[in-house]
mmCIF file of C-alpha atoms and ligand atoms in Angstrom:
data_model
loop_
_atom_site.group_PDB
_atom_site.id
_atom_site.type_symbol
_atom_site.label_atom_id
_atom_site.label_comp_id
_atom_site.label_asym_id
_atom_site.label_seq_id
_atom_site.Cartn_x
_atom_site.Cartn_y
_atom_site.Cartn_z
ATOM 1 C CA MET A 917 45.542 60.792 168.349
ATOM 2 C CA LYS A 918 47.762 60.177 165.729
ATOM 3 C CA ILE A 919 48.630 63.525 164.197
ATOM 4 C CA ALA A 920 50.610 63.871 160.693
ATOM 5 C CA ILE A 921 52.262 67.588 160.706
ATOM 6 C CA MET A 922 53.796 67.782 156.975
ATOM 7 C CA GLY A 923 55.734 70.406 155.162
ATOM 8 C CA ALA A 924 57.353 70.093 151.940
ATOM 9 C CA MET A 925 60.733 71.684 152.617
ATOM 10 C CA PRO A 926 63.193 71.159 155.059
ATOM 11 C CA GLU A 927 63.099 74.415 156.768
ATOM 12 C CA GLU A 928 59.513 73.888 157.346
ATOM 13 C CA ILE A 929 59.572 71.168 159.639
ATOM 14 C CA ALA A 930 63.144 72.104 161.149
ATOM 15 C CA PRO A 931 61.108 74.145 163.989
ATOM 16 C CA ILE A 932 58.804 71.605 164.589
ATOM 17 C CA LEU A 933 61.274 69.059 165.092
ATOM 18 C CA GLU A 934 63.061 71.199 167.361
ATOM 19 C CA LYS A 935 59.812 71.627 169.230
ATOM 20 C CA VAL A 936 59.365 67.669 169.664
ATOM 21 C CA GLY A 937 63.118 67.375 170.496
ATOM 22 C CA VAL A 938 63.038 63.394 170.875
ATOM 23 C CA TYR A 939 61.851 61.343 168.091
ATOM 24 C CA THR A 940 62.284 58.418 166.182
ATOM 25 C CA THR A 941 63.377 58.550 162.479
ATOM 26 C CA HIS A 942 61.840 56.081 159.688
ATOM 27 C CA GLU A 943 63.047 56.284 156.096
ATOM 28 C CA ILE A 944 60.504 55.051 153.923
ATOM 29 C CA ALA A 945 60.534 55.363 149.901
ATOM 30 C CA GLY A 946 63.205 58.012 149.501
ATOM 31 C CA ASN A 947 61.668 60.474 152.849
ATOM 32 C CA LYS A 948 62.681 60.329 156.233
ATOM 33 C CA TYR A 949 59.484 60.046 158.594
ATOM 34 C CA TYR A 950 60.224 61.446 162.152
ATOM 35 C CA THR A 951 57.469 59.872 164.922
ATOM 36 C CA CYS A 952 57.169 60.948 168.919
ATOM 37 C CA ARG A 953 54.663 61.554 171.546
ATOM 38 C CA TYR A 954 54.102 65.216 172.031
ATOM 39 C CA ASP A 955 51.225 66.844 174.358
ATOM 40 C CA ARG A 956 49.018 63.600 174.475
ATOM 41 C CA HIS A 957 49.392 62.985 171.068
ATOM 42 C CA ASP A 958 51.638 60.582 168.901
ATOM 43 C CA LEU A 959 53.078 62.578 166.166
ATOM 44 C CA VAL A 960 54.473 61.467 162.828
ATOM 45 C CA ILE A 961 56.516 64.543 161.188
ATOM 46 C CA ALA A 962 58.323 64.897 157.346
ATOM 47 C CA TYR A 963 58.724 66.910 154.390
ATOM 48 C CA SER A 964 57.962 65.873 151.132
ATOM 49 C CA LYS A 965 59.851 67.514 148.673
ATOM 50 C CA ILE A 966 58.105 70.158 146.878
ATOM 51 C CA GLY A 967 55.108 70.326 144.056
ATOM 52 C CA LYS A 968 52.464 67.864 143.996
ATOM 53 C CA VAL A 969 53.142 64.605 143.321
ATOM 54 C CA PHE A 970 55.814 63.986 146.474
ATOM 55 C CA SER A 971 53.410 65.574 149.140
ATOM 56 C CA ALA A 972 50.750 63.267 147.823
ATOM 57 C CA LEU A 973 53.139 60.133 148.000
ATOM 58 C CA THR A 974 54.035 61.519 151.703
ATOM 59 C CA ALA A 975 50.721 62.418 152.824
ATOM 60 C CA ALA A 976 49.249 58.809 151.382
ATOM 61 C CA THR A 977 52.671 57.423 153.701
ATOM 62 C CA MET A 978 51.371 59.059 156.790
ATOM 63 C CA ILE A 979 47.907 58.208 156.605
ATOM 64 C CA GLU A 980 48.180 54.331 154.817
ATOM 65 C CA THR A 981 51.869 53.543 157.164
ATOM 66 C CA PHE A 982 51.582 55.738 160.213
ATOM 67 C CA GLY A 983 48.024 55.677 160.736
ATOM 68 C CA ALA A 984 47.809 59.105 160.673
ATOM 69 C CA GLN A 985 44.262 60.461 162.074
ATOM 70 C CA THR A 986 44.387 64.308 161.074
ATOM 71 C CA MET A 987 46.900 65.839 158.666
ATOM 72 C CA LEU A 988 48.057 69.561 159.651
ATOM 73 C CA PHE A 989 50.101 70.880 156.696
ATOM 74 C CA SER A 990 52.852 73.733 157.564
ATOM 75 C CA GLY A 991 54.803 76.246 155.273
ATOM 76 C CA VAL A 992 54.800 78.894 153.055
ATOM 77 C CA ALA A 993 52.916 80.504 150.260
ATOM 78 C CA GLY A 994 52.754 83.319 147.858
ATOM 79 C CA ALA A 995 50.288 85.989 148.403
ATOM 80 C CA ILE A 996 47.701 87.010 145.967
ATOM 81 C CA SER A 997 45.312 88.661 148.184
ATOM 82 C CA PRO A 998 46.435 92.058 148.447
ATOM 83 C CA GLN A 999 45.471 91.951 152.022
ATOM 84 C CA LEU A 1000 48.240 89.432 152.802
ATOM 85 C CA ALA A 1001 51.986 90.546 153.390
ATOM 86 C CA ILE A 1002 54.825 88.288 154.407
ATOM 87 C CA GLY A 1003 54.773 86.841 157.616
ATOM 88 C CA ASP A 1004 51.281 86.584 157.468
ATOM 89 C CA LEU A 1005 48.768 83.307 157.937
ATOM 90 C CA ILE A 1006 46.519 82.094 155.934
ATOM 91 C CA VAL A 1007 44.628 78.573 156.352
ATOM 92 C CA ALA A 1008 43.083 77.642 153.605
ATOM 93 C CA THR A 1009 39.439 76.968 153.453
ATOM 94 C CA ARG A 1010 38.886 75.128 150.178
ATOM 95 C CA LEU A 1011 42.047 74.268 147.871
ATOM 96 C CA CYS A 1012 42.425 73.923 144.086
ATOM 97 C CA GLN A 1013 44.998 72.686 141.315
ATOM 98 C CA HIS A 1014 45.254 75.840 138.986
ATOM 99 C CA ASP A 1015 47.700 73.887 136.539
ATOM 100 C CA LEU A 1016 44.906 71.086 136.042
ATOM 101 C CA ASP A 1017 43.591 71.628 132.614
ATOM 102 C CA ILE A 1018 41.224 69.144 130.490
ATOM 103 C CA THR A 1019 39.377 72.348 129.396
ATOM 104 C CA ALA A 1020 39.441 71.182 125.581
ATOM 105 C CA PHE A 1021 36.978 68.916 126.821
ATOM 106 C CA GLY A 1022 34.632 71.378 128.067
ATOM 107 C CA HIS A 1023 35.261 71.081 131.772
ATOM 108 C CA PRO A 1024 36.513 73.797 133.911
ATOM 109 C CA TYR A 1025 39.899 74.602 134.847
ATOM 110 C CA GLY A 1026 41.034 72.242 137.800
ATOM 111 C CA TYR A 1027 38.451 69.759 137.215
ATOM 112 C CA VAL A 1028 38.872 65.864 136.148
ATOM 113 C CA PRO A 1029 35.419 64.004 136.077
ATOM 114 C CA GLU A 1030 35.080 62.333 139.162
ATOM 115 C CA GLY A 1031 36.948 64.682 140.876
ATOM 116 C CA ALA A 1032 36.146 68.409 141.826
ATOM 117 C CA GLN A 1033 37.116 71.485 141.159
ATOM 118 C CA PHE A 1034 37.801 72.784 144.738
ATOM 119 C CA VAL A 1035 38.238 70.402 148.047
ATOM 120 C CA GLU A 1036 37.158 72.058 150.879
ATOM 121 C CA ALA A 1037 39.020 71.613 153.863
ATOM 122 C CA ASP A 1038 37.633 70.652 157.539
ATOM 123 C CA ALA A 1039 35.478 73.009 159.313
ATOM 124 C CA ASP A 1040 36.110 71.713 162.857
ATOM 125 C CA LEU A 1041 40.215 72.313 162.203
ATOM 126 C CA ILE A 1042 39.737 75.856 160.894
ATOM 127 C CA GLN A 1043 37.067 76.650 163.996
ATOM 128 C CA LYS A 1044 40.087 75.485 166.108
ATOM 129 C CA ALA A 1045 42.797 77.864 164.294
ATOM 130 C CA VAL A 1046 40.438 80.410 164.789
ATOM 131 C CA ALA A 1047 40.229 80.308 168.139
ATOM 132 C CA VAL A 1048 44.048 79.165 169.418
ATOM 133 C CA ALA A 1049 44.855 82.654 166.378
ATOM 134 C CA ALA A 1050 42.763 84.880 169.279
ATOM 135 C CA GLU A 1051 44.119 83.178 172.269
ATOM 136 C CA MET A 1052 47.262 84.118 170.869
ATOM 137 C CA GLY A 1053 46.543 87.323 169.774
ATOM 138 C CA GLU A 1054 47.253 86.349 165.984
ATOM 139 C CA LYS A 1055 45.586 87.491 163.020
ATOM 140 C CA LEU A 1056 44.748 84.810 161.028
ATOM 141 C CA HIS A 1057 43.596 84.923 157.442
ATOM 142 C CA THR A 1058 40.975 82.339 156.039
ATOM 143 C CA GLY A 1059 40.473 81.937 152.351
ATOM 144 C CA VAL A 1060 41.090 80.266 148.690
ATOM 145 C CA ILE A 1061 44.288 78.465 148.604
ATOM 146 C CA ALA A 1062 45.475 77.562 144.402
ATOM 147 C CA THR A 1063 48.033 74.736 143.980
ATOM 148 C CA GLY A 1064 50.150 73.833 141.330
ATOM 149 C CA ASP A 1065 53.860 72.518 140.161
ATOM 150 C CA GLN A 1066 55.005 75.919 139.304
ATOM 151 C CA PHE A 1067 56.531 78.691 141.309
ATOM 152 C CA VAL A 1068 54.748 81.686 140.152
ATOM 153 C CA ALA A 1069 56.898 84.453 139.888
ATOM 154 C CA ASP A 1070 54.861 86.264 137.014
ATOM 155 C CA PRO A 1071 52.101 88.864 137.837
ATOM 156 C CA VAL A 1072 50.430 87.657 135.007
ATOM 157 C CA ARG A 1073 49.873 84.301 136.020
ATOM 158 C CA LYS A 1074 49.446 85.254 139.344
ATOM 159 C CA ALA A 1075 46.078 87.428 138.200
ATOM 160 C CA TRP A 1076 45.187 84.892 135.943
ATOM 161 C CA ILE A 1077 45.463 82.110 139.126
ATOM 162 C CA ALA A 1078 43.531 84.996 140.943
ATOM 163 C CA GLU A 1079 40.262 85.677 138.438
ATOM 164 C CA THR A 1080 40.040 81.968 137.366
ATOM 165 C CA PHE A 1081 39.923 80.417 141.181
ATOM 166 C CA ALA A 1082 39.338 83.458 143.217
ATOM 167 C CA ALA A 1083 42.582 82.907 145.287
ATOM 168 C CA ASP A 1084 43.962 84.097 147.894
ATOM 169 C CA ALA A 1085 47.317 82.482 147.809
ATOM 170 C CA LEU A 1086 49.452 79.950 145.777
ATOM 171 C CA GLU A 1087 51.404 77.215 146.784
ATOM 172 C CA MET A 1088 52.612 74.136 145.461
ATOM 173 C CA GLU A 1089 51.389 70.985 147.581
ATOM 174 C CA GLY A 1090 48.024 71.660 149.475
ATOM 175 C CA ALA A 1091 45.290 70.650 146.879
ATOM 176 C CA SER A 1092 47.412 67.615 146.467
ATOM 177 C CA VAL A 1093 47.406 66.786 150.081
ATOM 178 C CA ALA A 1094 43.559 67.708 150.179
ATOM 179 C CA VAL A 1095 42.619 65.466 147.533
ATOM 180 C CA VAL A 1096 45.036 62.536 149.410
ATOM 181 C CA CYS A 1097 42.807 63.178 152.684
ATOM 182 C CA GLU A 1098 39.602 63.575 151.384
ATOM 183 C CA ALA A 1099 39.768 60.303 149.460
ATOM 184 C CA LEU A 1100 41.335 58.268 152.405
ATOM 185 C CA ASP A 1101 38.705 60.477 154.800
ATOM 186 C CA VAL A 1102 40.985 61.935 156.866
ATOM 187 C CA PRO A 1103 40.325 65.609 158.509
ATOM 188 C CA PHE A 1104 43.002 68.167 157.155
ATOM 189 C CA PHE A 1105 44.433 71.518 157.478
ATOM 190 C CA ILE A 1106 46.514 73.769 155.196
ATOM 191 C CA LEU A 1107 48.057 76.510 156.832
ATOM 192 C CA ARG A 1108 50.944 78.636 155.380
ATOM 193 C CA ALA A 1109 52.367 82.006 155.763
ATOM 194 C CA ILE A 1110 53.723 84.603 153.321
ATOM 195 C CA SER A 1111 57.226 84.625 151.760
ATOM 196 C CA ASP A 1112 56.542 86.256 148.383
ATOM 197 C CA ALA A 1113 54.042 88.056 146.346
ATOM 198 C CA ALA A 1114 54.472 85.655 143.093
ATOM 199 C CA ASP A 1115 55.728 88.872 141.694
ATOM 200 C CA MET A 1116 58.453 89.938 140.077
ATOM 201 C CA ASP A 1117 60.407 89.487 143.262
ATOM 202 C CA ALA A 1118 59.239 86.121 144.543
ATOM 203 C CA GLY A 1119 61.875 84.352 144.271
ATOM 204 C CA PHE A 1120 64.273 87.305 145.977
ATOM 205 C CA ASP A 1121 61.375 87.662 148.470
ATOM 206 C CA PHE A 1122 61.094 83.542 148.772
ATOM 207 C CA ASP A 1123 64.908 83.325 149.888
ATOM 208 C CA SER A 1124 65.131 85.839 152.419
ATOM 209 C CA PHE A 1125 61.896 85.055 154.159
ATOM 210 C CA LEU A 1126 61.595 81.232 153.448
ATOM 211 C CA GLU A 1127 62.918 80.589 156.687
ATOM 212 C CA SER A 1128 61.299 83.210 159.123
ATOM 213 C CA SER A 1129 57.536 82.609 157.476
ATOM 214 C CA ALA A 1130 58.096 78.530 158.238
ATOM 215 C CA ILE A 1131 58.582 79.303 161.504
ATOM 216 C CA ILE A 1132 55.986 81.624 161.920
ATOM 217 C CA SER A 1133 53.446 78.872 160.192
ATOM 218 C CA ALA A 1134 55.132 75.873 162.391
ATOM 219 C CA ASP A 1135 54.551 77.913 165.921
ATOM 220 C CA PHE A 1136 51.347 77.891 164.774
ATOM 221 C CA VAL A 1137 50.550 74.706 163.886
ATOM 222 C CA MET A 1138 52.255 73.433 167.241
ATOM 223 C CA LYS A 1139 49.466 75.292 168.789
ATOM 224 C CA MET A 1140 46.982 73.534 167.211
ATOM 225 C CA VAL A 1141 48.317 70.468 168.335
ATOM 226 C CA GLU A 1142 48.353 71.375 171.825
ATOM 227 C CA HIS A 1143 44.091 72.336 171.245
ATOM 228 C CA ILE A 1144 43.498 69.316 169.310
ATOM 229 C CA ASP A 1145 41.124 66.448 171.977
HETATM 230 N N1 ADE B 1758 55.370 78.844 147.716
HETATM 231 C C1 ADE B 1758 55.897 80.083 148.411
HETATM 232 N N2 ADE B 1758 55.874 81.303 147.625
HETATM 233 C C2 ADE B 1758 55.222 80.522 146.251
HETATM 234 C C3 ADE B 1758 54.799 81.319 144.922
HETATM 235 N N3 ADE B 1758 55.219 82.363 144.389
HETATM 236 N N4 ADE B 1758 55.011 79.964 144.179
HETATM 237 C C4 ADE B 1758 54.723 78.729 144.331
HETATM 238 N N5 ADE B 1758 54.709 78.293 145.409
HETATM 239 C C5 ADE B 1758 55.058 79.242 146.413
#
């Protein structure tokens, strides 16, 4: 199977490139894509740069140009749920865009006509992840992930996102990748390890825990690859 593994930042894919070892580098539209063979699969690996636009471009390129048949996203997120501590893993069951707002026309936050407020993630990949977590003896949280072009370091904004979308974690790429994958009919899996709590300390915590949390997420995603048929 041709599997895409993407992150948003170099730190999020560095542990993956280290694990696969040998790969070929391709340059398309200002991004690098790395292809290799790993555990019976062909992989295409890339980081998109931060945010919804860059991540949508990268996801679409992985699918349309490289022929990816499954999308695995690995990275870090800010916690909303008090159950989530730094380093904890959360897989998205559904995702939304918290900064998408045409409420002036009577629509709910996160919704545009012919779209949906939430995109549902692939149930089979989530089930696989639950089995992998059990095998690894790791705790894996599941929940709603809210995405926006905004680094949230503000308790008021965090509370608003929590209330409006019943979200458990937030980041800046998951929902845009989800929208692209759904439109192109490719199953997707968005995994995040917590780097901060989207509060006043978020900037400091993010810098401190980006690398360690990215490794936790990357290790799990590579275990997922080994379990995909
Ligand atoms: N990714 C990790 N932490 C984040 C935060 N606080 N806001 C947005 N994206 C994030």
